[in-house]
Coordinates of C-alpha atoms and ligand atoms in Angstrom, one line a residue:
M9 CA 65.2 49.1 42.5
N10 CA 62.7 47.8 39.9
I11 CA 60.3 51.2 39.1
L12 CA 57.3 51.5 37.2
F13 CA 56.8 55.0 36.4
V14 CA 52.9 56.2 35.7
A15 CA 52.0 59.3 34.1
A16 CA 49.4 60.8 32.0
E17 CA 52.0 62.3 29.3
L18 CA 55.1 61.8 27.4
A19 CA 57.3 64.4 25.8
P20 CA 57.6 65.2 23.0
H21 CA 54.6 63.6 21.6
G22 CA 51.0 64.9 22.7
K23 CA 53.0 67.1 25.3
V24 CA 51.0 69.5 27.4
G25 CA 53.0 71.0 30.0
G26 CA 56.2 70.0 32.3
L27 CA 54.8 66.5 33.6
A28 CA 55.6 65.0 29.9
D29 CA 59.1 66.6 30.2
V30 CA 59.7 64.7 33.5
A31 CA 58.3 61.8 32.3
A32 CA 60.8 61.6 29.4
A33 CA 63.7 62.7 31.6
L34 CA 63.6 61.2 35.0
P35 CA 63.2 57.6 34.2
G36 CA 66.4 57.6 32.0
A37 CA 68.4 59.6 34.7
L38 CA 67.2 56.8 37.4
A39 CA 68.0 54.1 34.9
E40 CA 71.5 55.5 34.5
A41 CA 72.0 55.1 38.4
G42 CA 71.3 51.5 38.0
H43 CA 67.4 51.3 38.7
L44 CA 65.5 49.1 36.3
V45 CA 62.9 51.5 35.0
S46 CA 59.7 51.4 32.7
V47 CA 57.1 54.0 31.9
V48 CA 53.4 53.2 31.3
V49 CA 51.2 56.3 29.5
P50 CA 48.0 56.2 27.9
L51 CA 48.5 55.7 24.1
H52 CA 47.2 59.1 23.1
R53 CA 46.8 60.0 19.5
G54 CA 50.0 62.0 19.5
L55 CA 51.9 58.8 20.8
K56 CA 50.0 56.5 18.5
K57 CA 51.1 58.4 15.3
S58 CA 54.8 59.1 16.5
G59 CA 55.8 55.5 15.5
E60 CA 57.8 55.2 18.9
F61 CA 55.4 52.7 19.8
R62 CA 54.4 49.2 18.5
S63 CA 51.4 47.1 19.2
T64 CA 52.4 43.8 21.1
H65 CA 50.3 40.7 21.9
L66 CA 50.0 41.9 25.4
E67 CA 46.4 42.1 26.2
L68 CA 45.3 43.0 30.1
Q69 CA 42.0 42.1 31.4
V70 CA 41.3 45.4 33.0
P71 CA 38.6 45.5 35.7
V72 CA 36.0 48.4 35.5
A73 CA 33.4 49.5 37.4
H74 CA 30.8 47.1 35.7
G75 CA 32.8 44.4 34.4
T76 CA 36.3 43.7 32.4
W77 CA 37.8 45.4 29.4
L78 CA 40.3 43.7 27.2
T79 CA 43.1 46.3 26.6
R80 CA 46.3 45.7 24.3
V81 CA 49.4 47.4 25.6
W82 CA 51.9 48.9 23.0
Q83 CA 55.5 49.1 23.6
G84 CA 58.4 51.0 23.1
R85 CA 62.0 51.8 24.3
R86 CA 64.3 54.8 24.9
G87 CA 67.7 53.7 25.8
A88 CA 67.5 51.5 29.1
V89 CA 64.0 52.4 29.8
S90 CA 61.1 50.3 28.7
L91 CA 57.8 52.2 27.5
F92 CA 54.4 50.8 27.8
A93 CA 51.1 52.4 26.1
I94 CA 47.7 51.6 27.3
E95 CA 45.3 51.5 24.0
R96 CA 41.8 52.3 24.3
D97 CA 41.1 54.6 21.4
E98 CA 37.5 55.9 22.5
Y99 CA 39.5 57.2 25.4
F100 CA 42.8 58.2 24.3
D101 CA 42.6 58.8 20.4
R102 CA 41.6 62.2 20.9
P103 CA 42.9 65.7 19.7
H104 CA 44.4 66.4 23.2
P105 CA 45.6 64.5 26.5
Y106 CA 43.1 66.5 28.5
G107 CA 40.4 68.3 26.8
E108 CA 40.0 70.8 24.0
G109 CA 39.5 74.8 24.7
G110 CA 41.5 74.8 28.1
G111 CA 38.9 72.3 30.1
D112 CA 38.8 68.5 30.6
Y113 CA 36.8 66.3 28.7
P114 CA 33.3 65.3 30.6
D115 CA 34.6 61.8 31.0
S116 CA 37.8 62.5 32.2
L117 CA 37.4 60.6 35.4
D118 CA 36.6 57.3 33.5
R119 CA 39.4 57.9 31.0
F120 CA 42.0 58.3 34.2
V121 CA 40.2 55.4 36.4
F122 CA 40.8 53.1 33.4
F123 CA 44.4 53.9 32.7
S124 CA 45.2 53.9 36.5
R125 CA 43.7 50.4 36.6
A126 CA 45.3 49.4 33.5
A127 CA 48.7 50.5 34.7
V128 CA 48.1 48.4 37.9
E129 CA 47.4 45.3 35.7
L130 CA 50.4 45.9 33.7
A131 CA 52.6 45.9 36.9
R132 CA 51.4 42.4 37.7
H133 CA 52.3 41.2 34.0
I134 CA 55.6 42.7 33.7
E135 CA 58.7 40.4 34.7
P136 CA 60.1 41.2 37.4
V137 CA 57.3 42.4 38.9
P138 CA 58.1 46.2 40.0
E139 CA 59.0 46.8 43.6
I140 CA 57.4 50.6 43.1
L141 CA 54.6 52.2 41.3
H142 CA 55.5 55.7 41.1
A143 CA 52.4 57.5 39.9
N144 CA 52.0 61.1 39.3
D145 CA 49.4 64.0 39.7
W146 CA 45.5 63.3 39.9
H147 CA 45.4 61.1 36.6
T148 CA 46.9 58.2 38.5
A149 CA 46.2 59.2 41.9
L150 CA 44.0 55.9 42.2
I151 CA 47.0 53.7 42.1
P152 CA 47.8 53.7 45.8
A153 CA 44.4 53.2 46.5
L154 CA 44.1 50.1 44.2
A155 CA 47.3 49.0 45.3
S156 CA 46.1 48.9 49.0
V157 CA 43.1 47.1 48.2
A158 CA 44.5 44.1 46.3
R159 CA 47.3 44.0 48.8
L160 CA 49.5 44.2 45.8
P161 CA 53.5 43.4 46.7
M162 CA 54.7 46.8 45.4
R163 CA 55.3 50.2 47.1
T164 CA 53.6 53.2 46.1
V165 CA 55.2 56.4 45.6
F166 CA 53.2 59.5 44.5
T167 CA 54.3 62.8 43.1
I168 CA 52.4 66.2 43.3
H169 CA 53.2 68.1 40.1
N170 CA 50.6 70.6 40.8
L171 CA 48.1 70.6 43.7
R172 CA 45.5 72.6 41.8
Y173 CA 44.1 69.7 40.1
Q174 CA 43.2 67.1 42.4
G175 CA 40.8 64.8 40.6
E176 CA 37.6 66.0 42.5
F177 CA 34.0 64.4 41.7
P178 CA 30.9 64.3 43.3
A179 CA 30.1 61.8 45.7
A180 CA 27.9 59.9 43.2
D181 CA 30.9 59.0 41.3
F182 CA 32.6 56.9 43.7
A183 CA 30.8 54.1 42.2
R184 CA 32.9 54.8 38.8
L185 CA 36.1 53.9 40.8
G186 CA 35.0 50.5 41.4
L187 CA 36.3 50.6 45.1
P188 CA 34.9 48.9 48.2
A189 CA 32.5 51.5 49.7
E190 CA 34.8 51.6 53.0
M191 CA 37.1 53.4 50.8
F192 CA 34.8 56.5 50.7
R193 CA 35.5 58.0 54.3
P194 CA 37.8 61.0 55.4
E195 CA 40.9 58.7 56.0
T196 CA 40.7 57.7 52.3
L197 CA 39.1 59.3 49.1
E198 CA 36.3 61.2 50.9
F199 CA 37.0 64.9 50.9
Y200 CA 33.9 67.2 52.6
G201 CA 31.3 64.8 50.9
R202 CA 33.2 64.6 47.7
V203 CA 35.3 62.1 45.7
N204 CA 39.0 63.9 45.8
L205 CA 41.4 61.3 44.0
L206 CA 44.7 63.3 45.1
K207 CA 43.8 63.5 48.9
G208 CA 43.5 59.7 48.8
A209 CA 47.2 59.4 47.1
V210 CA 48.3 61.3 49.8
L211 CA 47.0 59.5 52.2
L212 CA 47.6 56.2 50.9
A213 CA 50.8 56.2 49.0
D214 CA 53.8 55.0 51.1
E215 CA 55.7 58.1 50.1
V216 CA 54.7 61.6 48.5
T217 CA 57.2 64.1 47.1
T218 CA 56.4 67.3 45.1
V219 CA 59.0 69.1 42.5
S220 CA 60.8 71.6 44.8
P221 CA 61.4 72.1 48.3
S222 CA 59.9 75.1 48.6
Y223 CA 56.5 74.0 47.1
A224 CA 56.4 71.0 49.5
R225 CA 56.2 73.9 52.7
E226 CA 54.1 75.9 50.7
I227 CA 51.4 73.4 50.3
Q228 CA 51.3 72.5 53.8
T229 CA 50.0 76.4 54.6
E230 CA 46.7 77.6 54.1
D231 CA 47.5 79.9 51.1
F232 CA 48.9 77.4 48.9
G233 CA 47.2 73.9 50.2
H234 CA 44.1 74.2 47.9
G235 CA 42.2 72.9 50.7
L236 CA 44.7 70.0 51.5
H237 CA 47.1 71.7 53.8
E238 CA 45.9 69.8 56.9
V239 CA 46.1 66.4 54.6
L240 CA 49.5 67.3 53.6
K241 CA 50.7 68.4 57.2
G242 CA 49.6 64.8 58.6
R243 CA 51.8 63.4 55.9
S244 CA 54.6 65.7 56.4
E245 CA 57.4 62.8 57.4
H246 CA 56.6 61.1 54.4
L247 CA 56.7 64.1 51.9
T248 CA 59.8 65.3 50.3
G249 CA 60.2 68.2 47.9
I250 CA 62.6 67.2 45.2
L251 CA 63.5 70.0 42.7
N252 CA 63.0 68.8 39.1
G253 CA 65.8 68.7 36.5
I254 CA 65.9 69.2 32.8
D255 CA 67.2 66.8 30.1
E256 CA 70.5 68.5 28.9
E257 CA 71.0 66.6 26.0
A258 CA 67.5 67.4 24.6
W259 CA 67.8 70.7 25.6
N260 CA 71.2 71.8 24.3
P261 CA 71.9 75.7 22.7
A262 CA 75.1 74.1 20.9
S263 CA 73.0 71.3 18.8
D264 CA 69.3 72.3 19.2
P265 CA 67.9 71.8 15.3
A266 CA 65.1 73.9 15.9
L267 CA 67.9 76.8 16.3
P268 CA 68.8 79.1 13.4
S269 CA 72.4 79.4 14.7
H270 CA 74.0 77.3 17.5
F271 CA 75.8 78.5 20.5
R272 CA 77.3 78.0 24.1
S273 CA 78.9 79.7 27.2
G274 CA 82.1 80.0 25.7
A275 CA 80.8 81.3 22.1
L276 CA 77.9 83.5 22.5
S277 CA 78.0 85.1 18.9
G278 CA 75.3 82.7 17.5
R279 CA 72.8 83.6 19.9
E280 CA 72.9 87.4 18.5
E281 CA 71.9 85.7 15.2
C282 CA 69.0 83.7 17.1
R283 CA 67.9 87.0 18.7
A284 CA 67.6 88.6 14.9
A285 CA 65.8 85.7 13.7
L286 CA 63.3 85.9 16.5
E287 CA 62.4 89.3 15.7
A288 CA 61.9 88.9 12.2
E289 CA 59.9 85.6 12.8
L290 CA 58.0 87.3 15.2
G291 CA 57.5 90.4 13.6
L292 CA 58.8 92.4 16.5
E293 CA 60.2 95.7 15.5
A294 CA 63.7 95.9 16.0
A295 CA 64.2 96.8 19.5
N296 CA 66.5 99.8 19.3
G297 CA 68.9 98.3 21.6
R298 CA 66.0 97.3 24.0
P299 CA 65.5 94.1 25.5
I300 CA 63.2 91.3 24.4
F301 CA 61.3 89.4 27.1
G302 CA 59.7 86.2 26.3
M303 CA 57.0 83.9 28.0
V304 CA 56.3 80.1 27.2
T305 CA 53.6 79.1 29.2
R306 CA 50.1 77.8 29.8
L307 CA 47.5 80.8 29.8
T308 CA 46.3 80.4 33.4
P309 CA 46.0 82.8 36.5
D310 CA 48.5 80.9 38.0
K311 CA 51.1 81.3 35.9
G312 CA 50.2 85.3 36.3
V313 CA 49.5 85.8 32.7
D314 CA 47.0 88.6 33.3
L315 CA 49.7 90.3 35.5
A316 CA 52.0 90.2 32.5
L317 CA 49.5 91.5 29.9
E318 CA 48.7 94.0 32.4
A319 CA 52.5 95.3 32.6
A320 CA 53.1 95.1 28.9
E321 CA 52.4 98.4 28.0
R322 CA 54.5 100.1 30.5
L323 CA 57.2 97.6 29.4
V324 CA 56.5 98.6 25.8
G325 CA 56.6 102.4 27.1
Q326 CA 60.1 101.6 28.3
G327 CA 61.1 100.3 25.0
G328 CA 60.9 96.6 25.9
R329 CA 59.4 94.0 23.6
L330 CA 57.2 91.0 24.5
A331 CA 57.1 87.6 22.9
I332 CA 54.2 85.3 23.9
L333 CA 53.9 82.0 23.0
G334 CA 51.0 79.7 25.0
T335 CA 47.5 78.5 25.0
G336 CA 44.9 78.1 27.7
E337 CA 42.3 79.8 29.0
P338 CA 39.7 81.2 26.4
G339 CA 39.5 84.5 28.4
L340 CA 42.9 85.0 28.6
E341 CA 43.9 84.1 24.9
Q342 CA 41.6 86.8 24.0
A343 CA 43.2 89.4 26.3
A344 CA 46.4 88.4 24.8
R345 CA 45.3 88.4 21.2
D346 CA 44.0 92.1 21.9
L347 CA 47.2 93.2 23.5
A348 CA 49.2 92.3 20.4
K349 CA 46.5 94.1 18.1
R350 CA 46.7 97.0 20.2
L351 CA 50.6 96.9 20.2
P352 CA 51.6 95.7 16.9
G353 CA 55.4 95.1 16.4
R354 CA 56.2 95.4 20.0
V355 CA 54.0 92.7 21.4
S356 CA 53.8 88.9 19.5
V357 CA 51.4 86.6 20.8
R358 CA 51.2 83.1 19.4
L359 CA 48.3 80.9 20.8
E360 CA 49.5 77.7 19.9
H361 CA 51.9 74.6 21.1
H362 CA 54.8 75.1 19.0
E363 CA 57.8 73.1 20.3
E364 CA 60.2 74.6 17.9
L365 CA 59.2 78.2 18.2
A366 CA 59.5 77.5 22.2
R367 CA 63.0 76.5 21.9
R368 CA 63.9 79.6 19.7
I369 CA 62.2 82.1 22.3
F370 CA 64.6 80.4 25.2
G371 CA 67.4 81.2 22.5
G372 CA 66.6 84.6 21.3
A373 CA 65.1 86.3 24.2
D374 CA 67.2 88.6 26.5
F375 CA 64.9 88.0 29.4
F376 CA 62.3 85.0 30.4
L377 CA 59.3 86.1 32.3
M378 CA 57.5 83.9 34.6
P379 CA 55.3 86.0 37.0
S380 CA 53.6 82.9 38.4
R381 CA 51.3 83.5 41.5
T382 CA 52.0 79.6 42.2
E383 CA 54.7 77.3 40.7
P384 CA 55.4 73.9 42.1
C385 CA 58.8 73.9 39.9
G386 CA 58.7 75.2 36.6
L387 CA 60.9 73.9 33.9
T388 CA 60.8 76.9 31.4
Q389 CA 63.3 79.4 33.9
M390 CA 65.7 76.3 33.4
Y391 CA 65.5 75.7 29.8
A392 CA 65.6 79.7 29.4
M393 CA 68.8 79.6 31.6
R394 CA 70.5 77.0 29.6
Y395 CA 69.8 78.9 26.5
G396 CA 71.1 82.3 27.7
A397 CA 67.7 84.2 28.5
I398 CA 68.0 85.4 31.9
P399 CA 64.6 84.5 34.0
V400 CA 62.8 87.2 36.0
V401 CA 60.6 85.3 38.0
A402 CA 58.1 85.6 40.6
D403 CA 59.5 84.2 44.2
T404 CA 57.3 81.2 44.7
G405 CA 58.2 77.6 44.8
G406 CA 60.3 76.0 42.3
L407 CA 61.3 79.8 41.0
H408 CA 62.7 80.3 44.4
D409 CA 64.6 77.1 44.6
S410 CA 66.1 77.4 40.7
V411 CA 66.9 80.9 40.2
E412 CA 69.4 82.5 42.4
P413 CA 69.1 86.3 42.2
W414 CA 72.1 88.3 40.4
E415 CA 73.8 90.4 42.9
G416 CA 76.0 92.8 41.1
S417 CA 78.1 93.5 43.9
K418 CA 79.3 90.1 44.4
K419 CA 78.7 89.2 40.9
T420 CA 76.6 86.2 41.7
G421 CA 73.3 85.0 40.4
C422 CA 71.6 84.0 37.4
G423 CA 68.5 85.9 37.6
I424 CA 65.8 88.1 38.9
R425 CA 63.2 87.4 41.7
F426 CA 60.5 89.8 42.8
P427 CA 57.5 89.3 45.2
A428 CA 54.8 87.1 43.7
G429 CA 51.2 87.6 43.2
S430 CA 51.2 91.2 42.5
G431 CA 51.6 93.9 39.6
A432 CA 53.5 96.0 41.5
G433 CA 56.0 93.0 42.4
L434 CA 56.2 92.5 38.7
G435 CA 56.7 95.9 38.1
E436 CA 59.6 95.9 40.3
G437 CA 61.2 92.6 38.4
L438 CA 60.9 94.4 35.3
D439 CA 62.6 97.6 36.4
Q440 CA 65.4 95.4 37.7
A441 CA 65.6 93.7 34.5
L442 CA 65.7 96.9 32.5
A443 CA 68.5 98.2 34.6
L444 CA 70.5 94.9 34.5
W445 CA 70.3 95.5 30.6
D446 CA 71.7 98.7 30.8
E447 CA 75.1 97.1 32.1
P448 CA 76.2 94.9 29.2
A449 CA 78.8 93.5 31.3
M450 CA 76.7 92.4 34.3
M451 CA 74.1 91.0 31.8
K452 CA 76.7 88.9 30.4
S453 CA 77.8 87.7 33.7
A454 CA 74.3 86.9 34.8
R455 CA 73.5 85.1 31.5
L456 CA 76.9 82.8 31.5
H457 CA 76.1 81.9 35.0
G458 CA 72.8 80.8 34.3
M459 CA 74.0 78.6 31.1
K460 CA 77.0 77.0 33.0
R461 CA 75.0 75.6 35.9
D462 CA 74.0 71.9 36.2
W463 CA 70.4 71.7 35.3
S464 CA 70.5 68.1 34.8
W465 CA 68.8 65.7 37.2
G466 CA 72.0 64.1 38.8
A467 CA 71.1 65.9 42.3
A468 CA 67.5 64.7 42.2
V469 CA 68.1 61.0 41.6
P470 CA 69.6 60.5 45.0
A471 CA 66.8 62.0 46.6
Y472 CA 64.3 60.1 44.5
D473 CA 66.6 57.0 45.4
H474 CA 66.2 57.6 49.0
V475 CA 62.3 57.8 48.5
Y476 CA 62.0 54.5 46.9
R477 CA 64.3 52.8 49.6
S478 CA 62.1 54.6 52.3
S479 CA 59.3 53.5 50.7
A480 CA 60.3 49.9 51.0
G481 CA 61.5 50.3 54.2
L482 CA 65.0 50.2 53.6
S483 CA 67.6 52.5 55.1
S484 CA 69.5 54.7 52.6
S485 CA 72.7 53.8 54.5
G486 CA 74.3 50.5 53.6
R487 CA 74.3 48.5 50.8
K488 CA 74.0 50.2 47.2
H489 CA 70.9 49.0 45.4
K490 CA 71.8 48.4 42.0
T491 CA 69.3 45.9 40.0
K492 CA 70.1 44.6 36.9
G493 CA 68.0 42.7 34.3
T494 CA 65.3 43.6 31.7
L495 CA 61.6 43.6 31.8
A496 CA 60.0 41.1 29.9
C497 CA 56.6 40.9 29.2
R498 CA 54.3 37.8 30.8
N499 CA 51.1 37.3 28.5
Ligands
ADP508 P1 53.5 73.6 33.3 O1 54.0 72.0 33.5 O2 53.1 74.2 34.6 O3 52.9 74.2 32.3 P2 56.5 73.9 33.3 O4 57.4 74.9 33.2 O5 56.9 72.7 34.4 O6 55.1 74.5 33.5 O7 56.6 73.2 31.9 C1 55.9 73.5 30.6 C2 56.5 72.6 29.8 O8 55.8 72.9 28.2 C3 58.0 73.2 29.0 O9 58.5 72.2 28.3 C4 57.3 74.5 27.9 O10 58.5 74.7 27.1 C5 56.4 73.6 27.4 N1 55.4 74.2 26.9 C6 54.2 75.2 27.6 N2 53.6 76.0 26.5 C7 53.9 75.8 25.2 C8 53.6 76.0 24.0 N3 52.7 77.1 23.8 N4 54.5 75.8 22.7 C9 55.5 74.9 23.1 N5 55.7 74.5 24.5 C10 54.9 75.1 25.5
GLC509 C1 53.5 71.1 36.8 C2 53.8 72.4 37.3 C3 55.1 72.9 37.1 C4 56.1 71.8 37.0 C5 55.9 70.6 36.4 C6 56.8 69.3 36.3 O1 53.0 71.0 35.3 O2 53.2 73.2 37.5 O3 55.8 73.8 38.1 O4 57.6 71.9 36.6 O5 54.6 70.2 36.5 O6 57.2 68.6 37.3

């Protein structure tokens, strides 16, 4: 089918989290399966500077609440996938895609309403006209409403990557959306007297997906629904959980230029070098035969970073070392900084976004820690496994779906899962990891299972294919859908 994938981020330039990785990888996998796919993103500073996009003559008249803005489209290409970027420097040429210091820019509603409207205008101007608009997360959640109001001949699919961020604003901001007043009601975008963009998308998209089967179930419960569980339950027939994959070429320890030495499941000695180099790079004291635990994460309570910081002292007491790379909430950044000061040489904290160091942590740590309270999918545990670090994860969402627990008696599994949401659970997980560390043959076996597993998008593609067909009212049996052709701009 012909799909326009709309997202706020695109890896590797100006990436904040996993959404960027998905936007960079899933479209290519869909294209390989025969779909015609293009991606549209805001022209963030990182993308503009990357040189991957060039300015075109295509200009769109984008309707905004009080008029129309002329905006230029930039274009690029990755293999079979066409890339489009929406230029609006006053909105997007900023140091961060969302906001500096962990919060959102105060005009984030206007920024993403504009982007969503521009994406819809773009959809009308590319040929052949897309059959599916695939929007992602709250930033693009206005798209199903726009498509429905304009009666566009396109189906809409909306993917929830993280339900915590809903695009909620005071009722007075409804006017900024430029939608007819009747769209502000409980059946559409109104939620307890406020504007809720994500709710609107859940109700108005033809199909809704989220990024793991377990998270799809969890968000229909009060504990994980962030207030929207009843709304999601009401759409359960059209809600599908599809586990993300990873780009196995972009994430390959046998060729990753960020690693000081390469390795693969059949030749692991390079990994020892990566481990030693990581210790040296982070100033971790040689761990006397004890394991290094790595974390690469946004620093938020959802990621359980506070739990990890609390557990660190005990872990270090048992000889473990901890390497944290992340940015996020100022309070957690400070707590992490304090911990590193208290435990020099044993805990390393780097508060920055550092793509190469992240890869060196995946390739050099013995274990990879994710004590998330909630995790829609999580990609880092998959990167860790591919790079030979054994994941120690909270049993929630996509972590449940991707980390099969190691079972010594059967020699199956590739990681450790512990009960989510408490320090006691995390303590159990760390104890299990330390016990596994004392059994080198078992360690190796668990590591190899993780490295050898198929983490590609292969399994997700047919599931998306099914969702796209359902959104278009097509059955998934019968004809094979192969769309051929190229996307051309209509000026
Ligand atoms: P989320 O999207 O919730 O942050 P994911 O596990 O899906 O979690 O994806 C996070 C992505 O961001 C991964 O590619 C991870 O390597 C990357 N990442 C997170 N923090 C950093 C950091 N400080 N430096 C480099 N990469 C990071
Ligand atoms: C979100 C989620 C994360 C998921 C990513 C990509 O940021 O927090 O769990 O892996 O999106 O779907």
